[in-house]
Amino acid sequence: MAMVVMKSDIDDLALLGGDPAFSEPLHVGRPNIGDRTALLSRINDLLDRRWLSNDGPFVQEFEQRIADLLGVKHCIAMCNATVALEIAIRALGLHGEVIVPSFTFIATAHALQWQEITPVFCDVDPATHNLDPAKVEAMITPRTTGIIGVHVWGRPCAIEALSEIAQRRGLKLMFDAAHAFGCSHCGQMIGNFGEAEVFSFHATKFFNTFEGGAVTTNDDELASRIRRMRNFGFAGYDEVVCLGTNGKMSEISAAMGLTNLQSLDEFIRVNQRNYRQYQQEINRLPGLSLIHYDESEKCNYQYMAVEVDPQMTGLHRDVLIKVLKAENVLARRYFWPGCHRMEPYRSLFPDAYLSLPQTEKLAGRIMILPTGTAVGEPEIEIICDILRTAIANADGIRKWVIA
Ligand SMILES: Cc1ncc(COP(=O)(O)O)c(C=O)c1O
């Protein structure tokens, strides 16, 4: 990738007329792709078999491999995590109100609202970016039937505290673990907590099956219900025993999953290397803090989430993103502006923001930087040079942006 190596002066910045640092866009979540030969060989196999969907051999093998990896009894592979969430929510019998963070991808809330269950948005702990258990307790009403925690950035929720609340108040607890494949909590793999956990294997996740997801659970009965719901409610060839939908994973997705599983350790190694480099460089910059991953646990290091303090940097997060975008570094704002400020929730709950001060603050400050196998040491060095130069010249940039 052609690039200008140094970005040391304000005039070097592309936003102010310099040449972009990168000739091609650097994306957040550029797909990791494992061994192409192994993938093509599996595709040949599935074409030869003419078994393309409906619980084929690759899906069955994929489910077993994931269950073994996570040490969980059941893995039910799905077409994506959104449908997996919808099915898990229905299989658990959630209704009325369910407590969720607003600081999450919109799919967590939509999976509830889609089936006319009210998502009740709860604030997060600014230290962890995950549901604040004390605030969860305060949101429980007689209509509450469950809690969905989201392991944001793959960092586990306050699982013990949430479990204790759920048990004491007679609520179901499940987790949106879309970010947390390959992560552990107290030495146990994510996938084992709550009544069920849901993973995403979307193309932008560090481990992907093109599109895909899975529900994992240690509950035999729940697993059978989820399997039936995934396949229109079929219990046998001709017998439909419940309401269901089509959540099946295709064989080609499972072929990609089996192939990428072979490279899982390598994907994580690259993410960890990138994280350590970002950590070294970013922690030297005033007003920027990269999230901390607990390296004593298993982590996937998937999200290079940086909190921007506008007072200390002299620049708002959105201005920094503009500076980076001009250089072809497509940093993203997650989860701006928070689910509660997106439709239909903005219209349904116009006052929700009043109880979400930490969510509002974080949504205005978090910036995600590129990582994954498409990004290496020289790219990260230049991204950090751009940030350093921008912050050192904050006054000049502000004047330029305002003018
Ligand atoms: C927290 C969270 N939940 C759910 C989803 C939905 O996943 P999918 O795209 O597989 O439906 C995502 C996807 O990015 C996510 O980040």
PDB file of N, CA, C and O in Angstrom, residues 75-78 83-84 87-92 195-198 214-217 219-233 242 245 247:
ATOM      1  N   CYS A  75     -24.351 -25.743  20.628  1.00  0.00           N
ATOM      2  CA  CYS A  75     -24.162 -24.596  19.738  1.00  0.00           C
ATOM      3  C   CYS A  75     -25.143 -24.776  18.592  1.00  0.00           C
ATOM      4  O   CYS A  75     -25.144 -25.831  17.936  1.00  0.00           O
ATOM      5  N   ILE A  76     -25.976 -23.780  18.377  1.00  0.00           N
ATOM      6  CA  ILE A  76     -26.941 -23.840  17.269  1.00  0.00           C
ATOM      7  C   ILE A  76     -26.557 -22.735  16.299  1.00  0.00           C
ATOM      8  O   ILE A  76     -26.686 -21.550  16.615  1.00  0.00           O
ATOM      9  N   ALA A  77     -26.037 -23.123  15.137  1.00  0.00           N
ATOM     10  CA  ALA A  77     -25.552 -22.144  14.157  1.00  0.00           C
ATOM     11  C   ALA A  77     -26.742 -21.475  13.474  1.00  0.00           C
ATOM     12  O   ALA A  77     -27.775 -22.111  13.239  1.00  0.00           O
ATOM     13  N   MET A  78     -26.586 -20.199  13.161  1.00  0.00           N
ATOM     14  CA  MET A  78     -27.689 -19.413  12.587  1.00  0.00           C
ATOM     15  C   MET A  78     -27.205 -18.614  11.382  1.00  0.00           C
ATOM     16  O   MET A  78     -26.005 -18.427  11.182  1.00  0.00           O
ATOM     17  N   VAL A  83     -31.136 -12.654  13.833  1.00  0.00           N
ATOM     18  CA  VAL A  83     -32.160 -13.706  13.879  1.00  0.00           C
ATOM     19  C   VAL A  83     -31.891 -14.623  15.081  1.00  0.00           C
ATOM     20  O   VAL A  83     -32.823 -15.060  15.761  1.00  0.00           O
ATOM     21  N   ALA A  84     -30.626 -14.867  15.381  1.00  0.00           N
ATOM     22  CA  ALA A  84     -30.286 -15.697  16.551  1.00  0.00           C
ATOM     23  C   ALA A  84     -30.807 -15.039  17.831  1.00  0.00           C
ATOM     24  O   ALA A  84     -31.364 -15.717  18.713  1.00  0.00           O
ATOM     25  N   ILE A  87     -34.636 -15.402  17.943  1.00  0.00           N
ATOM     26  CA  ILE A  87     -35.054 -16.768  18.280  1.00  0.00           C
ATOM     27  C   ILE A  87     -34.783 -17.052  19.764  1.00  0.00           C
ATOM     28  O   ILE A  87     -35.646 -17.597  20.466  1.00  0.00           O
ATOM     29  N   ALA A  88     -33.617 -16.663  20.251  1.00  0.00           N
ATOM     30  CA  ALA A  88     -33.289 -16.931  21.665  1.00  0.00           C
ATOM     31  C   ALA A  88     -34.283 -16.200  22.576  1.00  0.00           C
ATOM     32  O   ALA A  88     -34.754 -16.761  23.573  1.00  0.00           O
ATOM     33  N   ILE A  89     -34.604 -14.965  22.215  1.00  0.00           N
ATOM     34  CA  ILE A  89     -35.542 -14.155  23.013  1.00  0.00           C
ATOM     35  C   ILE A  89     -36.906 -14.845  23.054  1.00  0.00           C
ATOM     36  O   ILE A  89     -37.542 -14.967  24.106  1.00  0.00           O
ATOM     37  N   ARG A  90     -37.354 -15.345  21.900  1.00  0.00           N
ATOM     38  CA  ARG A  90     -38.675 -16.002  21.838  1.00  0.00           C
ATOM     39  C   ARG A  90     -38.646 -17.352  22.548  1.00  0.00           C
ATOM     40  O   ARG A  90     -39.568 -17.708  23.278  1.00  0.00           O
ATOM     41  N   ALA A  91     -37.559 -18.081  22.359  1.00  0.00           N
ATOM     42  CA  ALA A  91     -37.465 -19.406  22.989  1.00  0.00           C
ATOM     43  C   ALA A  91     -37.424 -19.289  24.513  1.00  0.00           C
ATOM     44  O   ALA A  91     -37.869 -20.191  25.225  1.00  0.00           O
ATOM     45  N   LEU A  92     -36.903 -18.172  25.006  1.00  0.00           N
ATOM     46  CA  LEU A  92     -36.859 -17.958  26.461  1.00  0.00           C
ATOM     47  C   LEU A  92     -38.187 -17.450  27.000  1.00  0.00           C
ATOM     48  O   LEU A  92     -38.354 -17.326  28.216  1.00  0.00           O
ATOM     49  N   GLU A 195     -28.828 -17.768  30.430  1.00  0.00           N
ATOM     50  CA  GLU A 195     -29.563 -18.929  29.890  1.00  0.00           C
ATOM     51  C   GLU A 195     -29.044 -19.259  28.487  1.00  0.00           C
ATOM     52  O   GLU A 195     -29.091 -20.406  28.060  1.00  0.00           O
ATOM     53  N   ALA A 196     -28.573 -18.217  27.773  1.00  0.00           N
ATOM     54  CA  ALA A 196     -28.060 -18.422  26.417  1.00  0.00           C
ATOM     55  C   ALA A 196     -27.204 -17.217  26.039  1.00  0.00           C
ATOM     56  O   ALA A 196     -27.371 -16.130  26.597  1.00  0.00           O
ATOM     57  N   GLU A 197     -26.289 -17.451  25.092  1.00  0.00           N
ATOM     58  CA  GLU A 197     -25.484 -16.341  24.572  1.00  0.00           C
ATOM     59  C   GLU A 197     -25.524 -16.406  23.046  1.00  0.00           C
ATOM     60  O   GLU A 197     -25.656 -17.486  22.454  1.00  0.00           O
ATOM     61  N   VAL A 198     -25.407 -15.221  22.440  1.00  0.00           N
ATOM     62  CA  VAL A 198     -25.546 -15.135  20.977  1.00  0.00           C
ATOM     63  C   VAL A 198     -24.276 -14.512  20.384  1.00  0.00           C
ATOM     64  O   VAL A 198     -23.862 -13.424  20.797  1.00  0.00           O
ATOM     65  N   ALA A 214     -24.602 -17.658  16.074  1.00  0.00           N
ATOM     66  CA  ALA A 214     -24.893 -18.897  16.800  1.00  0.00           C
ATOM     67  C   ALA A 214     -25.470 -18.557  18.158  1.00  0.00           C
ATOM     68  O   ALA A 214     -25.175 -17.507  18.727  1.00  0.00           O
ATOM     69  N   VAL A 215     -26.309 -19.484  18.651  1.00  0.00           N
ATOM     70  CA  VAL A 215     -26.747 -19.418  20.041  1.00  0.00           C
ATOM     71  C   VAL A 215     -26.043 -20.566  20.750  1.00  0.00           C
ATOM     72  O   VAL A 215     -25.990 -21.689  20.223  1.00  0.00           O
ATOM     73  N   THR A 216     -25.510 -20.283  21.945  1.00  0.00           N
ATOM     74  CA  THR A 216     -24.940 -21.369  22.748  1.00  0.00           C
ATOM     75  C   THR A 216     -25.677 -21.413  24.083  1.00  0.00           C
ATOM     76  O   THR A 216     -26.101 -20.377  24.601  1.00  0.00           O
ATOM     77  N   THR A 217     -25.817 -22.607  24.602  1.00  0.00           N
ATOM     78  CA  THR A 217     -26.494 -22.786  25.897  1.00  0.00           C
ATOM     79  C   THR A 217     -26.104 -24.132  26.498  1.00  0.00           C
ATOM     80  O   THR A 217     -25.735 -25.072  25.760  1.00  0.00           O
ATOM     81  N   ASP A 219     -28.455 -25.564  28.400  1.00  0.00           N
ATOM     82  CA  ASP A 219     -29.803 -26.031  28.749  1.00  0.00           C
ATOM     83  C   ASP A 219     -30.345 -26.901  27.595  1.00  0.00           C
ATOM     84  O   ASP A 219     -30.613 -26.393  26.501  1.00  0.00           O
ATOM     85  N   ASP A 220     -30.486 -28.212  27.847  1.00  0.00           N
ATOM     86  CA  ASP A 220     -30.892 -29.157  26.784  1.00  0.00           C
ATOM     87  C   ASP A 220     -32.242 -28.797  26.185  1.00  0.00           C
ATOM     88  O   ASP A 220     -32.424 -28.810  24.964  1.00  0.00           O
ATOM     89  N   GLU A 221     -33.192 -28.495  27.067  1.00  0.00           N
ATOM     90  CA  GLU A 221     -34.559 -28.229  26.603  1.00  0.00           C
ATOM     91  C   GLU A 221     -34.614 -26.954  25.759  1.00  0.00           C
ATOM     92  O   GLU A 221     -35.243 -26.908  24.703  1.00  0.00           O
ATOM     93  N   LEU A 222     -33.912 -25.916  26.249  1.00  0.00           N
ATOM     94  CA  LEU A 222     -33.865 -24.641  25.513  1.00  0.00           C
ATOM     95  C   LEU A 222     -33.212 -24.852  24.145  1.00  0.00           C
ATOM     96  O   LEU A 222     -33.680 -24.330  23.125  1.00  0.00           O
ATOM     97  N   ALA A 223     -32.150 -25.652  24.115  1.00  0.00           N
ATOM     98  CA  ALA A 223     -31.450 -25.902  22.853  1.00  0.00           C
ATOM     99  C   ALA A 223     -32.389 -26.563  21.843  1.00  0.00           C
ATOM    100  O   ALA A 223     -32.420 -26.182  20.663  1.00  0.00           O
ATOM    101  N   SER A 224     -33.194 -27.536  22.287  1.00  0.00           N
ATOM    102  CA  SER A 224     -34.122 -28.214  21.360  1.00  0.00           C
ATOM    103  C   SER A 224     -35.149 -27.218  20.836  1.00  0.00           C
ATOM    104  O   SER A 224     -35.482 -27.232  19.638  1.00  0.00           O
ATOM    105  N   ARG A 225     -35.637 -26.359  21.737  1.00  0.00           N
ATOM    106  CA  ARG A 225     -36.642 -25.369  21.313  1.00  0.00           C
ATOM    107  C   ARG A 225     -36.043 -24.428  20.256  1.00  0.00           C
ATOM    108  O   ARG A 225     -36.655 -24.135  19.253  1.00  0.00           O
ATOM    109  N   ILE A 226     -34.817 -23.997  20.513  1.00  0.00           N
ATOM    110  CA  ILE A 226     -34.153 -23.073  19.577  1.00  0.00           C
ATOM    111  C   ILE A 226     -33.924 -23.759  18.229  1.00  0.00           C
ATOM    112  O   ILE A 226     -34.153 -23.165  17.177  1.00  0.00           O
ATOM    113  N   ARG A 227     -33.524 -25.020  18.249  1.00  0.00           N
ATOM    114  CA  ARG A 227     -33.319 -25.765  16.987  1.00  0.00           C
ATOM    115  C   ARG A 227     -34.612 -25.844  16.180  1.00  0.00           C
ATOM    116  O   ARG A 227     -34.608 -25.681  14.962  1.00  0.00           O
ATOM    117  N   ARG A 228     -35.729 -26.104  16.888  1.00  0.00           N
ATOM    118  CA  ARG A 228     -37.014 -26.198  16.171  1.00  0.00           C
ATOM    119  C   ARG A 228     -37.400 -24.831  15.607  1.00  0.00           C
ATOM    120  O   ARG A 228     -37.829 -24.722  14.467  1.00  0.00           O
ATOM    121  N   MET A 229     -37.233 -23.783  16.418  1.00  0.00           N
ATOM    122  CA  MET A 229     -37.617 -22.438  15.964  1.00  0.00           C
ATOM    123  C   MET A 229     -36.758 -21.974  14.792  1.00  0.00           C
ATOM    124  O   MET A 229     -37.204 -21.207  13.950  1.00  0.00           O
ATOM    125  N   ARG A 230     -35.512 -22.430  14.749  1.00  0.00           N
ATOM    126  CA  ARG A 230     -34.607 -22.075  13.650  1.00  0.00           C
ATOM    127  C   ARG A 230     -35.098 -22.657  12.329  1.00  0.00           C
ATOM    128  O   ARG A 230     -34.809 -22.154  11.255  1.00  0.00           O
ATOM    129  N   ASN A 231     -35.878 -23.748  12.418  1.00  0.00           N
ATOM    130  CA  ASN A 231     -36.297 -24.472  11.212  1.00  0.00           C
ATOM    131  C   ASN A 231     -37.829 -24.513  11.140  1.00  0.00           C
ATOM    132  O   ASN A 231     -38.423 -25.582  11.093  1.00  0.00           O
ATOM    133  N   PHE A 232     -38.457 -23.348  11.155  1.00  0.00           N
ATOM    134  CA  PHE A 232     -39.909 -23.178  10.955  1.00  0.00           C
ATOM    135  C   PHE A 232     -40.767 -23.874  12.001  1.00  0.00           C
ATOM    136  O   PHE A 232     -41.968 -24.020  11.808  1.00  0.00           O
ATOM    137  N   GLY A 233     -40.174 -24.385  13.062  1.00  0.00           N
ATOM    138  CA  GLY A 233     -40.953 -25.122  14.064  1.00  0.00           C
ATOM    139  C   GLY A 233     -41.040 -26.609  13.774  1.00  0.00           C
ATOM    140  O   GLY A 233     -41.764 -27.341  14.468  1.00  0.00           O
ATOM    141  N   CYS A 242     -44.360 -25.842  16.674  1.00  0.00           N
ATOM    142  CA  CYS A 242     -44.390 -24.495  17.266  1.00  0.00           C
ATOM    143  C   CYS A 242     -44.166 -23.468  16.160  1.00  0.00           C
ATOM    144  O   CYS A 242     -43.832 -23.823  15.029  1.00  0.00           O
ATOM    145  N   THR A 245     -39.125 -19.759  12.462  1.00  0.00           N
ATOM    146  CA  THR A 245     -38.703 -18.906  11.357  1.00  0.00           C
ATOM    147  C   THR A 245     -37.597 -19.651  10.614  1.00  0.00           C
ATOM    148  O   THR A 245     -37.394 -20.846  10.858  1.00  0.00           O
ATOM    149  N   GLY A 247     -33.820 -19.586  10.395  1.00  0.00           N
ATOM    150  CA  GLY A 247     -32.566 -19.033  10.916  1.00  0.00           C
ATOM    151  C   GLY A 247     -31.371 -19.886  10.549  1.00  0.00           C
ATOM    152  O   GLY A 247     -30.301 -19.736  11.143  1.00  0.00           O
TER     153      GLY A 247
END
